[in-house]
Amino acid sequence: PPLYKQRYQFIKDLVGKYKPKKVADLGCADCTLLWMLKFCSCIEVLAGLDICENVMKEKMHRLSPLPGDYLQPAERSLTVTLHHGSVAHKDPCMCGFDLITCIELIEHLEESELEKFPEVVFGFMAPTMVVITTPNSEFNPLLPGVTFFRHPDHKFEWNRAEFQSWALGIARCYDYSVEFTGVGPPPTGMEHVGFCTQIGVFVRKYSQTSESVHFEKPTKAAYKTVFKAVY
Ligand code: SAM
């Protein structure tokens, strides 16, 4: 399967394993991952955030309930919300989540946004789990036609050491553990380059009641809600 599907499948598998109730996707683009996750019966709240309102609106009708969703007796409630805004800004609507995913997002952030990202996501949103995926630059020589970056909008592409030292620094600072894996395995004989997409899976070490929620968060809304569906 294509790489983007392998990344989405990785998240679906994680959802199947940990059964989060509240899941948010940052940099959700055309909401394909959210659309896939709406079929996971454990999820009661789904939220998306993107800085580009147009790309989010392209296919968002897919997130609306179908007539059949009303005919079936609802076994669970599901609320899907899309927000227009930046991961560099704090908004209380992103607090209290079990899982937050950032799929191929960080390499699109400007330096100033990347600097704010850890405090916003790990300090403020502080979900139980965070998954971050980004290209592994060590794999690039194996990709036909890639001479510099994989995409012209990428601000950087990190090798495994660069990504891991950034992620470990965040984990230490915000009291999370982190484990590294990936999708898109290297071909036989090229195992030393690692996965095509590198992935960090962060798990919060402290329990929510102690430090985080509603404590130092009288923050005002910064995002604009562009879509909401209640099943
Ligand atoms: N996660 C999707 C996926 O895996 O297919 C889309 C990844 S796309 C390469 C990166 C997305 O991040 C774009 O939709 C872009 O608009 C969004 N983005 C870039 N900067 C952002 C920011 N500061 N805050 C929120 N989203 C941002």
Short mmCIF file of C-alpha atoms and ligand atoms in Angstrom, two decimals:
data_model
loop_
_atom_site.label_atom_id
_atom_site.label_comp_id
_atom_site.label_asym_id
_atom_site.label_seq_id
_atom_site.Cartn_x
_atom_site.Cartn_y
_atom_site.Cartn_z
CA PRO A 1 0.00 0.00 0.00
CA PRO A 2 1.13 3.61 -0.55
CA LEU A 3 3.02 5.24 2.30
CA TYR A 4 0.22 7.57 3.41
CA LYS A 5 -2.07 4.57 3.83
CA GLN A 6 0.58 2.81 5.91
CA ARG A 7 0.74 5.88 8.17
CA TYR A 8 -3.05 5.96 8.58
CA GLN A 9 -3.09 2.21 9.20
CA PHE A 10 -0.45 2.65 11.90
CA ILE A 11 -2.81 5.11 13.67
CA LYS A 12 -5.82 2.82 13.19
CA ASP A 13 -3.88 -0.08 14.74
CA LEU A 14 -2.88 2.13 17.67
CA VAL A 15 -6.53 3.17 18.17
CA GLY A 16 -7.53 -0.50 18.09
CA LYS A 17 -4.93 -1.28 20.74
CA TYR A 18 -5.44 1.61 23.18
CA LYS A 19 -9.12 2.45 22.51
CA PRO A 20 -8.92 6.23 22.99
CA LYS A 21 -12.27 8.03 23.31
CA LYS A 22 -11.09 11.47 22.27
CA VAL A 23 -8.77 11.78 19.28
CA ALA A 24 -7.47 14.94 17.57
CA ASP A 25 -5.51 15.19 14.32
CA LEU A 26 -3.30 18.29 13.95
CA GLY A 27 -2.60 19.31 10.36
CA CYS A 28 -5.55 17.16 9.27
CA ALA A 29 -5.56 18.54 5.68
CA ASP A 30 -8.50 16.98 3.77
CA CYS A 31 -9.57 14.98 6.87
CA THR A 32 -8.92 11.54 5.37
CA LEU A 33 -7.55 10.16 8.65
CA LEU A 34 -10.49 11.57 10.63
CA TRP A 35 -12.87 10.04 8.12
CA MET A 36 -11.19 6.63 8.58
CA LEU A 37 -11.30 6.97 12.36
CA LYS A 38 -15.01 7.71 12.47
CA PHE A 39 -15.57 4.00 11.93
CA CYS A 40 -13.68 3.10 15.12
CA SER A 41 -16.41 2.39 17.64
CA CYS A 42 -14.36 3.36 20.71
CA ILE A 43 -14.12 7.01 19.61
CA GLU A 44 -16.66 9.53 20.95
CA VAL A 45 -14.91 12.79 20.08
CA LEU A 46 -12.95 13.48 16.90
CA ALA A 47 -11.34 16.84 16.21
CA GLY A 48 -9.24 18.23 13.38
CA LEU A 49 -7.07 21.33 13.14
CA ASP A 50 -5.45 22.86 10.08
CA ILE A 51 -4.05 26.24 9.15
CA CYS A 52 -5.50 25.91 5.65
CA GLU A 53 -9.27 26.31 5.77
CA ASN A 54 -9.79 25.46 2.10
CA VAL A 55 -8.08 22.07 2.18
CA MET A 56 -10.07 21.15 5.29
CA LYS A 57 -13.36 22.08 3.66
CA GLU A 58 -12.67 20.18 0.40
CA LYS A 59 -14.08 16.85 1.52
CA MET A 60 -15.45 17.58 4.97
CA HIS A 61 -18.95 16.53 3.92
CA ARG A 62 -17.61 12.98 4.31
CA LEU A 63 -17.66 13.60 8.05
CA SER A 64 -21.39 14.30 8.12
CA PRO A 65 -23.71 11.53 9.30
CA LEU A 66 -25.37 9.48 6.56
CA PRO A 67 -29.14 8.84 6.66
CA GLY A 68 -28.36 5.32 7.89
CA ASP A 69 -26.54 6.71 10.91
CA TYR A 70 -29.88 8.07 12.13
CA LEU A 71 -31.87 4.93 11.32
CA GLN A 72 -29.56 2.71 13.38
CA PRO A 73 -30.03 3.07 17.11
CA ALA A 74 -26.95 4.98 18.28
CA GLU A 75 -24.69 2.69 20.28
CA ARG A 76 -22.36 5.54 21.05
CA SER A 77 -22.33 9.28 20.67
CA LEU A 78 -19.83 10.75 18.24
CA THR A 79 -19.01 14.42 17.81
CA VAL A 80 -16.75 15.52 14.97
CA THR A 81 -15.39 19.07 14.98
CA LEU A 82 -13.03 20.85 12.60
CA HIS A 83 -11.09 23.92 13.65
CA HIS A 84 -9.20 26.46 11.58
CA GLY A 85 -6.02 27.56 13.34
CA SER A 86 -2.32 26.95 13.96
CA VAL A 87 -0.51 24.48 16.19
CA ALA A 88 1.54 27.46 17.32
CA HIS A 89 -1.52 28.75 19.22
CA LYS A 90 -3.26 27.45 22.34
CA ASP A 91 -7.01 26.89 22.43
CA PRO A 92 -8.75 25.05 25.30
CA CYS A 93 -10.81 23.04 22.78
CA MET A 94 -7.74 20.80 22.25
CA CYS A 95 -7.31 19.91 25.94
CA GLY A 96 -8.34 16.60 27.51
CA PHE A 97 -7.63 14.32 24.53
CA ASP A 98 -6.49 10.71 24.82
CA LEU A 99 -4.60 10.71 21.52
CA ILE A 100 -3.25 13.53 19.34
CA THR A 101 -1.74 12.72 15.96
CA CYS A 102 0.62 14.92 13.92
CA ILE A 103 1.10 13.12 10.61
CA GLU A 104 3.69 14.72 8.32
CA LEU A 105 3.10 18.08 10.00
CA ILE A 106 6.29 19.25 11.74
CA GLU A 107 8.40 19.46 8.57
CA HIS A 108 5.90 22.03 7.24
CA LEU A 109 6.27 24.36 10.23
CA GLU A 110 8.15 27.64 10.07
CA GLU A 111 11.02 27.90 12.56
CA SER A 112 8.99 30.12 14.90
CA GLU A 113 6.03 27.69 14.79
CA LEU A 114 8.27 24.67 15.42
CA GLU A 115 9.68 26.45 18.45
CA LYS A 116 6.22 26.91 19.97
CA PHE A 117 4.96 23.44 19.00
CA PRO A 118 6.27 21.45 22.03
CA GLU A 119 4.81 23.84 24.64
CA VAL A 120 1.44 23.97 22.82
CA VAL A 121 1.07 20.22 22.20
CA PHE A 122 2.87 18.64 25.18
CA GLY A 123 2.63 21.46 27.73
CA PHE A 124 -0.85 22.82 27.04
CA MET A 125 -2.90 20.20 25.16
CA ALA A 126 -1.08 17.52 27.18
CA PRO A 127 -2.92 14.44 25.84
CA THR A 128 -2.29 10.92 27.14
CA MET A 129 -0.58 9.99 23.86
CA VAL A 130 1.02 11.89 20.96
CA VAL A 131 2.11 10.40 17.64
CA ILE A 132 4.45 12.40 15.40
CA THR A 133 5.51 11.24 11.95
CA THR A 134 8.06 12.90 9.65
CA PRO A 135 10.26 11.87 6.70
CA ASN A 136 13.50 10.03 7.48
CA SER A 137 16.08 11.81 5.30
CA GLU A 138 18.37 8.76 5.37
CA PHE A 139 15.85 7.02 3.10
CA ASN A 140 15.90 9.79 0.46
CA PRO A 141 18.69 8.35 -1.74
CA LEU A 142 16.42 5.35 -2.32
CA LEU A 143 13.56 7.53 -3.61
CA PRO A 144 13.63 8.09 -7.38
CA GLY A 145 13.79 11.78 -8.34
CA VAL A 146 14.39 13.11 -4.82
CA THR A 147 17.52 15.22 -4.88
CA PHE A 148 16.93 17.53 -1.89
CA PHE A 149 13.61 17.47 -0.02
CA ARG A 150 10.69 15.17 -0.79
CA HIS A 151 8.33 18.13 -1.08
CA PRO A 152 9.02 21.80 -1.92
CA ASP A 153 7.01 22.98 1.13
CA HIS A 154 9.22 21.05 3.58
CA LYS A 155 11.20 23.38 5.82
CA PHE A 156 13.55 20.53 6.85
CA GLU A 157 13.91 16.76 6.69
CA TRP A 158 15.63 15.08 9.61
CA ASN A 159 17.67 11.91 9.86
CA ARG A 160 16.90 9.54 12.71
CA ALA A 161 19.44 11.05 15.11
CA GLU A 162 18.06 14.56 14.57
CA PHE A 163 14.43 13.53 15.04
CA GLN A 164 15.20 11.37 18.05
CA SER A 165 17.23 14.00 19.89
CA TRP A 166 14.44 16.59 19.30
CA ALA A 167 11.79 14.12 20.51
CA LEU A 168 13.79 12.97 23.54
CA GLY A 169 14.32 16.59 24.57
CA ILE A 170 10.56 17.18 24.45
CA ALA A 171 9.82 13.96 26.34
CA ARG A 172 12.23 14.92 29.10
CA CYS A 173 10.92 18.47 29.35
CA TYR A 174 7.19 17.61 29.44
CA ASP A 175 7.37 14.29 31.32
CA TYR A 176 6.50 11.87 28.51
CA SER A 177 8.16 8.62 27.45
CA VAL A 178 8.88 8.18 23.74
CA GLU A 179 9.49 5.19 21.50
CA PHE A 180 10.60 5.23 17.89
CA THR A 181 9.39 3.17 14.97
CA GLY A 182 8.30 3.80 11.38
CA VAL A 183 6.48 2.67 8.27
CA GLY A 184 7.79 1.97 4.78
CA PRO A 185 10.49 -0.63 5.44
CA PRO A 186 13.81 -0.36 3.56
CA PRO A 187 14.55 -2.89 0.80
CA THR A 188 16.63 -5.98 1.55
CA GLY A 189 20.29 -5.07 1.95
CA MET A 190 19.48 -1.45 2.78
CA GLU A 191 18.23 -2.01 6.33
CA HIS A 192 20.75 0.48 7.70
CA VAL A 193 18.78 3.48 6.33
CA GLY A 194 15.71 2.75 8.46
CA PHE A 195 12.04 3.34 7.67
CA CYS A 196 10.90 5.78 4.97
CA THR A 197 8.64 7.55 7.50
CA GLN A 198 9.93 7.86 11.06
CA ILE A 199 7.45 7.83 13.93
CA GLY A 200 7.66 8.87 17.57
CA VAL A 201 5.02 7.55 19.98
CA PHE A 202 4.87 9.61 23.18
CA VAL A 203 3.04 8.54 26.34
CA ARG A 204 2.38 10.96 29.21
CA LYS A 205 3.98 9.75 32.44
CA TYR A 206 1.92 11.71 34.95
CA SER A 207 -1.80 11.29 35.55
CA GLN A 208 -4.14 14.01 34.42
CA THR A 209 -5.58 14.79 37.85
CA SER A 210 -2.23 15.84 39.27
CA GLU A 211 -0.85 18.60 37.12
CA SER A 212 -2.57 19.45 33.89
CA VAL A 213 -6.24 20.07 33.09
CA HIS A 214 -8.03 23.27 33.90
CA PHE A 215 -5.22 24.36 36.14
CA GLU A 216 -3.34 27.15 34.46
CA LYS A 217 -5.65 27.28 31.44
CA PRO A 218 -7.83 30.37 31.41
CA THR A 219 -6.72 30.70 27.78
CA LYS A 220 -9.16 32.25 25.32
CA ALA A 221 -10.24 30.53 22.11
CA ALA A 222 -7.79 31.00 19.24
CA TYR A 223 -9.28 28.68 16.60
CA LYS A 224 -12.38 29.11 14.48
CA THR A 225 -14.80 26.17 14.32
CA VAL A 226 -15.61 25.47 10.69
CA PHE A 227 -17.54 22.21 10.98
CA LYS A 228 -19.41 20.27 13.61
CA ALA A 229 -21.42 17.06 13.33
CA VAL A 230 -23.15 15.19 16.14
CA TYR A 231 -24.09 11.57 15.58
N1 SAM B 1 -1.80 14.93 8.10
C1 SAM B 1 -2.17 14.92 6.70
C2 SAM B 1 -1.73 13.66 6.02
O1 SAM B 1 -1.00 12.89 6.61
O2 SAM B 1 -2.12 13.41 4.88
C3 SAM B 1 -1.67 16.15 5.95
C4 SAM B 1 -0.22 16.41 5.97
S1 SAM B 1 0.18 17.84 4.98
C5 SAM B 1 1.70 17.29 4.30
C6 SAM B 1 0.59 19.07 6.20
C7 SAM B 1 -0.62 19.83 6.68
O3 SAM B 1 -0.23 20.65 7.78
C8 SAM B 1 -1.23 20.74 5.64
O4 SAM B 1 -2.59 20.48 5.49
C9 SAM B 1 -0.98 22.16 6.19
O5 SAM B 1 -2.00 23.07 5.86
C10 SAM B 1 -0.92 21.88 7.69
N2 SAM B 1 -0.21 22.90 8.47
C11 SAM B 1 0.93 23.55 8.14
N3 SAM B 1 1.27 24.41 9.11
C12 SAM B 1 0.35 24.31 10.09
C13 SAM B 1 0.14 24.94 11.34
N4 SAM B 1 0.99 25.88 11.79
N5 SAM B 1 -0.93 24.60 12.08
C14 SAM B 1 -1.79 23.65 11.63
N6 SAM B 1 -1.66 23.02 10.47
C15 SAM B 1 -0.61 23.34 9.68
#
